[in-house]
Amino acid sequence: MGSARVTSRDVAKAAGVSQPTVSRVFNSSTAVDPEKAARVRAVARELGYIPNLVARSLHSGNSFRIGIVLAYLKNGFFGEALQRLSKALNGQGYSVTVYFAGNRTEEVDAIVDDLLADQVDGIILASISMANELVSRVRKSGIPCVLFNRGQCDPATSMVTASNFEGGRRATEFLIKAGHRRIAHLAGWREALNGVDRKRGFLAAMEEASLEPVACTDCHFRRNVAMSETRLLFAGATPPDALFVANDHMAFGVLEVLREELGLRVPDDVSVIGYDDAPMANWKTFDLTTVRQPLQRMIEATARLLMNEIQDNERPPEKIEISGELIVRGSARLPKGQRRSAQGPSADIQD
């Protein structure tokens, strides 16, 4: 095409469709045959076609921007999730703006003001501490909203999570089958339903085995807090012989304390299981047994729910839980007769 800007007419000619069909594909306002739409998008990528977002917005009345609100990116799971969410939403014709929510009310006010000023068409909330207040404020604004990996006891909000109770229970049962009896749980946060459900799963498995937890400590999903609690646990007269940690971000810090500070052998002296299957979990440095969150399926469900709500703001909210699996690596003792998982890095996370 030379140095001239590629137009929708150029794409139409190359794809063998009409120019209005190309417009409909990128306006997301009218249904187009999926095979034809895929052909148009493929040709557009090949030619380097960039839709005119200003004209598109004026035509449809939408901004074609989605706001994603996060608490932080220190946890590698959220970095991967953000990348995958952006890709999924870009595929639907939307650009993404990322916002970070802190713990103070004035920060929530500022985030909501920014979302309204940017005229986003929809919002995905992945924040922990401010999720409840943000949801309330966002709902009043009328902007479609979906919670990603953040449960909330609110029937009016769509949300997508892993099956956290099931995951917590499965991890704990694995430790018990491996012969552990002095098991502690480094929990998430009592205000986050994900953490609460993982803790409930842990306690249910312990009760069924007639075992009392060595400890069940709220660590706020923070690595430094989990590290401090690990030091306290192993300074006692009867330290645990296994730890179930509410996410991998904390579990990496726990492994550092056990191996580097306390000189303990993992899993010979103590087993550790995390939650998420963040990419670092598969590194030889950590070799972490963990409950895998089905990330790609969660992202696809989140994008679908949000698109549905954008197209129909009267649509009733949906709550989706997706089962994950326990990925067995080298940080936890194996039950008799069981082997490590055959999988390497998560197919949901890795390219």
C-alpha positions as CSV (number, residue, x, y, z in Angstrom):
1,M,0.0,0.0,0.0
2,G,3.1,2.3,0.1
3,S,3.3,5.0,2.7
4,A,-0.4,6.1,2.3
5,R,-2.7,5.5,5.2
6,V,-4.7,2.3,4.7
7,T,-8.4,2.9,4.6
8,S,-11.5,0.8,5.2
9,R,-12.0,0.7,1.5
10,D,-8.6,-0.9,1.0
11,V,-9.5,-3.6,3.6
12,A,-12.8,-4.2,2.0
13,K,-11.3,-4.7,-1.4
14,A,-8.6,-7.1,-0.1
15,A,-11.1,-9.1,2.0
16,G,-13.7,-9.3,-0.8
17,V,-16.4,-7.5,1.2
18,S,-18.2,-4.2,1.1
19,Q,-16.8,-1.1,2.9
20,P,-19.9,-0.9,5.2
21,T,-19.2,-4.5,6.3
22,V,-15.7,-3.4,7.4
23,S,-17.2,-0.6,9.3
24,R,-19.6,-2.9,11.1
25,V,-16.8,-5.3,12.1
26,F,-14.9,-2.5,13.8
27,N,-17.8,-0.6,15.1
28,S,-19.0,-3.6,17.1
29,S,-22.5,-2.2,16.7
30,T,-24.0,-4.8,14.3
31,A,-23.5,-8.5,14.1
32,V,-21.4,-9.7,11.2
33,D,-20.9,-13.3,10.1
34,P,-18.1,-14.7,12.3
35,E,-16.1,-16.2,9.4
36,K,-16.4,-12.9,7.4
37,A,-15.5,-10.8,10.5
38,A,-12.4,-13.0,11.1
39,R,-11.3,-12.6,7.5
40,V,-11.7,-8.8,7.7
41,R,-9.7,-8.6,10.9
42,A,-6.9,-10.8,9.5
43,V,-6.7,-8.6,6.3
44,A,-6.7,-5.4,8.4
45,R,-3.8,-6.7,10.5
46,E,-1.9,-7.7,7.4
47,L,-2.4,-4.3,5.8
48,G,-1.8,-2.4,9.0
49,Y,-5.2,-0.8,9.0
50,I,-6.0,1.3,12.1
51,P,-9.7,2.1,12.7
52,N,-10.6,5.8,13.2
53,L,-11.6,5.7,16.8
54,V,-12.9,9.3,16.8
55,A,-15.3,8.6,14.0
56,R,-16.2,5.3,15.5
57,S,-17.1,6.9,18.8
58,L,-19.1,9.6,17.1
59,H,-21.0,7.0,15.1
60,S,-21.8,4.7,18.0
61,G,-21.9,7.0,21.0
62,N,-19.4,4.7,22.8
63,S,-15.8,5.5,23.7
64,F,-14.6,1.9,23.0
65,R,-12.4,2.1,26.1
66,I,-12.5,-0.2,29.1
67,G,-11.1,0.7,32.5
68,I,-9.2,-2.0,34.5
69,V,-8.8,-1.2,38.2
70,L,-6.0,-3.0,40.1
71,A,-4.6,-2.8,43.6
72,Y,-1.0,-3.5,42.5
73,L,1.2,-5.5,40.1
74,K,3.7,-7.0,42.6
75,N,1.9,-10.3,42.3
76,G,3.0,-11.8,39.0
77,F,-0.5,-13.4,38.6
78,F,-2.0,-10.0,38.0
79,G,0.7,-9.0,35.5
80,E,-0.2,-12.0,33.4
81,A,-3.9,-11.4,33.9
82,L,-3.6,-7.8,32.8
83,Q,-1.8,-8.8,29.6
84,R,-4.4,-11.4,28.8
85,L,-7.4,-9.1,29.6
86,S,-5.9,-6.4,27.4
87,K,-5.5,-8.9,24.5
88,A,-9.0,-10.2,24.9
89,L,-10.6,-6.8,25.0
90,N,-8.5,-5.5,22.1
91,G,-9.8,-8.4,20.1
92,Q,-13.3,-7.1,20.8
93,G,-12.3,-3.7,19.4
94,Y,-11.7,-1.9,22.8
95,S,-8.6,-0.1,24.1
96,V,-7.7,-0.5,27.8
97,T,-6.8,2.1,30.4
98,V,-5.4,0.8,33.7
99,Y,-6.1,2.5,37.1
100,F,-4.6,1.7,40.5
101,A,-6.7,1.9,43.6
102,G,-5.2,2.4,47.0
103,N,-6.8,2.0,50.4
104,R,-8.0,5.5,51.2
105,T,-11.6,6.8,50.4
106,E,-10.2,9.9,48.6
107,E,-8.3,7.5,46.3
108,V,-11.6,5.7,45.5
109,D,-13.2,9.1,44.8
110,A,-10.4,10.0,42.4
111,I,-10.6,6.7,40.6
112,V,-14.3,7.0,40.0
113,D,-13.9,10.6,38.8
114,D,-11.2,9.5,36.3
115,L,-13.4,6.6,35.1
116,L,-16.3,9.0,34.5
117,A,-14.1,11.7,32.9
118,D,-12.6,9.1,30.5
119,Q,-16.1,8.0,29.6
120,V,-15.1,4.3,29.7
121,D,-17.8,1.9,28.3
122,G,-17.1,-0.7,31.0
123,I,-15.0,-1.5,34.1
124,I,-13.2,-4.6,35.3
125,L,-12.4,-4.5,39.0
126,A,-9.5,-6.7,40.2
127,S,-8.7,-4.6,43.3
128,I,-8.8,-6.2,46.7
129,S,-9.2,-3.7,49.4
130,M,-11.4,-1.2,47.7
131,A,-13.5,-3.5,45.6
132,N,-16.7,-3.2,47.7
133,E,-16.7,0.6,47.9
134,L,-15.7,0.9,44.2
135,V,-18.5,-1.4,43.1
136,S,-21.1,0.7,45.0
137,R,-19.8,3.9,43.5
138,V,-19.5,2.5,40.0
139,R,-23.0,1.0,40.0
140,K,-24.5,4.4,40.9
141,S,-22.7,5.9,37.8
142,G,-24.4,3.3,35.6
143,I,-21.2,2.0,34.0
144,P,-21.2,-1.8,33.3
145,C,-18.9,-3.5,35.7
146,V,-17.5,-7.0,36.3
147,L,-15.4,-8.3,39.1
148,F,-12.4,-10.4,38.0
149,N,-10.8,-12.8,40.5
150,R,-12.6,-10.9,43.3
151,G,-15.7,-12.3,44.9
152,Q,-18.2,-10.1,46.6
153,C,-21.4,-10.9,48.5
154,D,-23.5,-8.7,46.3
155,P,-26.2,-10.2,44.1
156,A,-26.3,-7.1,41.8
157,T,-22.7,-7.5,40.6
158,S,-21.3,-9.8,37.9
159,M,-18.1,-11.6,38.9
160,V,-15.8,-14.3,37.7
161,T,-13.6,-16.3,40.2
162,A,-11.9,-19.6,40.5
163,S,-13.6,-22.2,42.8
164,N,-11.6,-21.0,45.8
165,F,-13.3,-23.2,48.5
166,E,-12.7,-26.3,46.4
167,G,-9.1,-25.2,45.8
168,G,-8.3,-24.6,49.4
169,R,-9.8,-27.9,50.3
170,R,-7.9,-29.8,47.6
171,A,-4.6,-28.4,48.7
172,T,-5.2,-29.3,52.3
173,E,-6.3,-32.8,51.6
174,F,-3.1,-33.3,49.5
175,L,-1.0,-32.4,52.6
176,I,-3.0,-34.6,54.9
177,K,-2.7,-37.6,52.4
178,A,1.1,-37.0,52.4
179,G,1.2,-37.6,56.1
180,H,1.2,-34.1,57.5
181,R,-0.6,-33.4,60.8
182,R,0.8,-30.1,61.9
183,I,-0.5,-27.9,59.2
184,A,-0.8,-24.1,59.2
185,H,-2.6,-21.7,56.9
186,L,-1.2,-18.3,55.9
187,A,-4.5,-16.8,54.8
188,G,-5.3,-13.9,52.5
189,W,-7.5,-11.2,54.0
190,R,-10.8,-11.5,55.9
191,E,-12.4,-8.7,53.8
192,A,-11.6,-10.5,50.5
193,L,-14.1,-13.3,49.6
194,N,-11.4,-15.2,47.7
195,G,-9.2,-15.4,50.8
196,V,-12.2,-16.3,53.0
197,D,-13.3,-19.1,50.7
198,R,-9.7,-20.6,50.5
199,K,-9.6,-20.5,54.3
200,R,-13.0,-22.2,54.6
201,G,-11.8,-25.0,52.3
202,F,-8.7,-25.4,54.4
203,L,-10.7,-25.6,57.6
204,A,-13.2,-28.0,56.1
205,A,-10.5,-30.4,55.1
206,M,-8.9,-30.2,58.5
207,E,-12.1,-30.8,60.3
208,E,-13.0,-33.8,58.2
209,A,-9.6,-35.3,59.1
210,S,-10.2,-34.5,62.8
211,L,-7.1,-32.2,62.8
212,E,-6.6,-28.8,64.5
213,P,-4.7,-26.2,62.5
214,V,-1.3,-25.2,64.0
215,A,-2.3,-21.6,63.0
216,C,-4.6,-19.8,60.6
217,T,-3.2,-16.3,60.2
218,D,-4.5,-13.4,58.2
219,C,-1.6,-12.1,56.0
220,H,-3.5,-9.5,53.9
221,F,-2.1,-11.2,50.7
222,R,1.2,-9.4,51.5
223,R,4.5,-11.1,51.0
224,N,6.3,-9.4,53.9
225,V,3.5,-10.2,56.3
226,A,3.6,-13.9,55.3
227,M,7.4,-13.9,55.8
228,S,7.1,-12.4,59.3
229,E,4.4,-14.9,60.3
230,T,6.6,-17.8,59.0
231,R,9.4,-16.7,61.3
232,L,7.0,-16.6,64.3
233,L,5.6,-20.0,63.5
234,F,9.0,-21.7,63.3
235,A,10.3,-19.9,66.4
236,G,7.8,-21.9,68.5
237,A,8.3,-25.2,70.3
238,T,6.1,-27.2,67.9
239,P,6.4,-25.6,64.4
240,P,4.2,-26.8,61.5
241,D,5.4,-29.5,59.2
242,A,3.3,-28.1,56.3
243,L,2.0,-24.7,55.1
244,F,-0.9,-23.9,52.8
245,V,-0.3,-20.3,51.6
246,A,-3.2,-18.3,50.2
247,N,-1.4,-17.1,47.1
248,D,1.9,-17.7,45.3
249,H,3.1,-14.2,45.9
250,M,3.3,-14.9,49.6
251,A,4.5,-18.4,49.1
252,F,7.6,-17.3,47.3
253,G,8.5,-15.2,50.4
254,V,7.7,-18.1,52.7
255,L,10.1,-20.4,50.8
256,E,12.8,-17.7,51.0
257,V,12.5,-17.6,54.8
258,L,12.4,-21.4,55.2
259,R,15.4,-22.1,53.0
260,E,17.6,-19.1,53.3
261,E,17.0,-17.9,56.8
262,L,16.0,-21.0,58.7
263,G,18.0,-23.5,56.8
264,L,15.1,-25.9,56.4
265,R,14.7,-28.4,53.6
266,V,11.6,-28.2,51.5
267,P,9.8,-30.6,51.4
268,D,11.8,-32.9,53.6
269,D,11.4,-30.7,56.7
270,V,8.3,-28.8,55.7
271,S,5.9,-28.8,52.7
272,V,4.6,-25.7,51.1
273,I,1.6,-25.2,48.8
274,G,0.6,-21.9,47.2
275,Y,-2.4,-20.7,45.1
276,D,-2.5,-19.2,41.6
277,D,0.2,-21.0,39.6
278,A,1.9,-17.7,38.7
279,P,4.7,-18.1,36.1
280,M,7.4,-18.0,38.8
281,A,5.9,-21.1,40.5
282,N,7.4,-23.3,37.7
283,W,10.9,-21.8,38.1
284,K,13.4,-24.3,39.5
285,T,14.2,-21.7,42.3
286,F,10.7,-22.2,43.7
287,D,9.3,-25.4,42.1
288,L,6.1,-24.6,43.9
289,T,3.2,-27.0,44.3
290,T,0.2,-24.8,43.9
291,V,-3.5,-24.6,43.0
292,R,-3.7,-23.3,39.4
293,Q,-6.2,-20.6,38.7
294,P,-7.8,-21.3,35.2
295,L,-6.7,-17.8,34.0
296,Q,-7.6,-17.9,30.4
297,R,-11.1,-19.3,31.0
298,M,-11.6,-16.7,33.7
299,I,-10.5,-13.9,31.3
300,E,-12.8,-15.2,28.5
301,A,-15.7,-15.3,30.8
302,T,-15.0,-11.8,32.2
303,A,-14.8,-10.3,28.7
304,R,-18.0,-12.0,27.6
305,L,-19.9,-10.8,30.7
306,L,-18.7,-7.3,30.2
307,M,-19.6,-7.2,26.5
308,N,-23.0,-8.5,27.3
309,E,-23.6,-5.8,29.9
310,I,-22.4,-3.1,27.6
311,Q,-24.8,-4.2,24.9
312,D,-27.7,-4.7,27.4
313,N,-27.5,-2.7,30.6
314,E,-30.7,-4.4,31.8
315,R,-29.1,-7.8,31.6
316,P,-29.2,-9.6,35.0
317,P,-25.7,-10.1,36.7
318,E,-24.0,-13.5,36.5
319,K,-21.6,-15.2,38.9
320,I,-19.2,-17.7,37.4
321,E,-16.9,-20.0,39.3
322,I,-14.4,-22.0,37.4
323,S,-12.6,-25.1,38.8
324,G,-8.8,-25.2,38.8
325,E,-6.4,-28.0,39.5
326,L,-3.6,-28.8,41.9
327,I,-0.2,-28.6,40.2
328,V,2.2,-30.9,42.0
329,R,5.8,-29.8,41.9
330,G,8.7,-30.2,44.3
331,S,7.8,-28.0,47.3
332,A,5.4,-30.5,48.9
333,R,5.8,-34.1,50.0
334,L,4.0,-36.6,47.8
335,P,1.3,-38.9,49.1
336,K,2.3,-42.5,48.7
337,G,2.0,-43.7,45.1
338,Q,1.4,-40.2,43.7
339,R,3.6,-38.5,41.1
340,R,4.3,-34.9,40.2
341,S,2.0,-33.3,37.7
342,A,3.0,-33.9,34.1
343,Q,2.3,-30.3,33.1
344,G,5.0,-27.7,33.0
345,P,4.0,-24.0,32.9
346,S,0.3,-23.3,32.8
347,A,-1.2,-23.5,29.4
348,D,-3.6,-20.9,30.6
349,I,-0.8,-18.4,31.3
350,Q,2.1,-19.2,29.0
351,D,2.2,-18.4,25.3
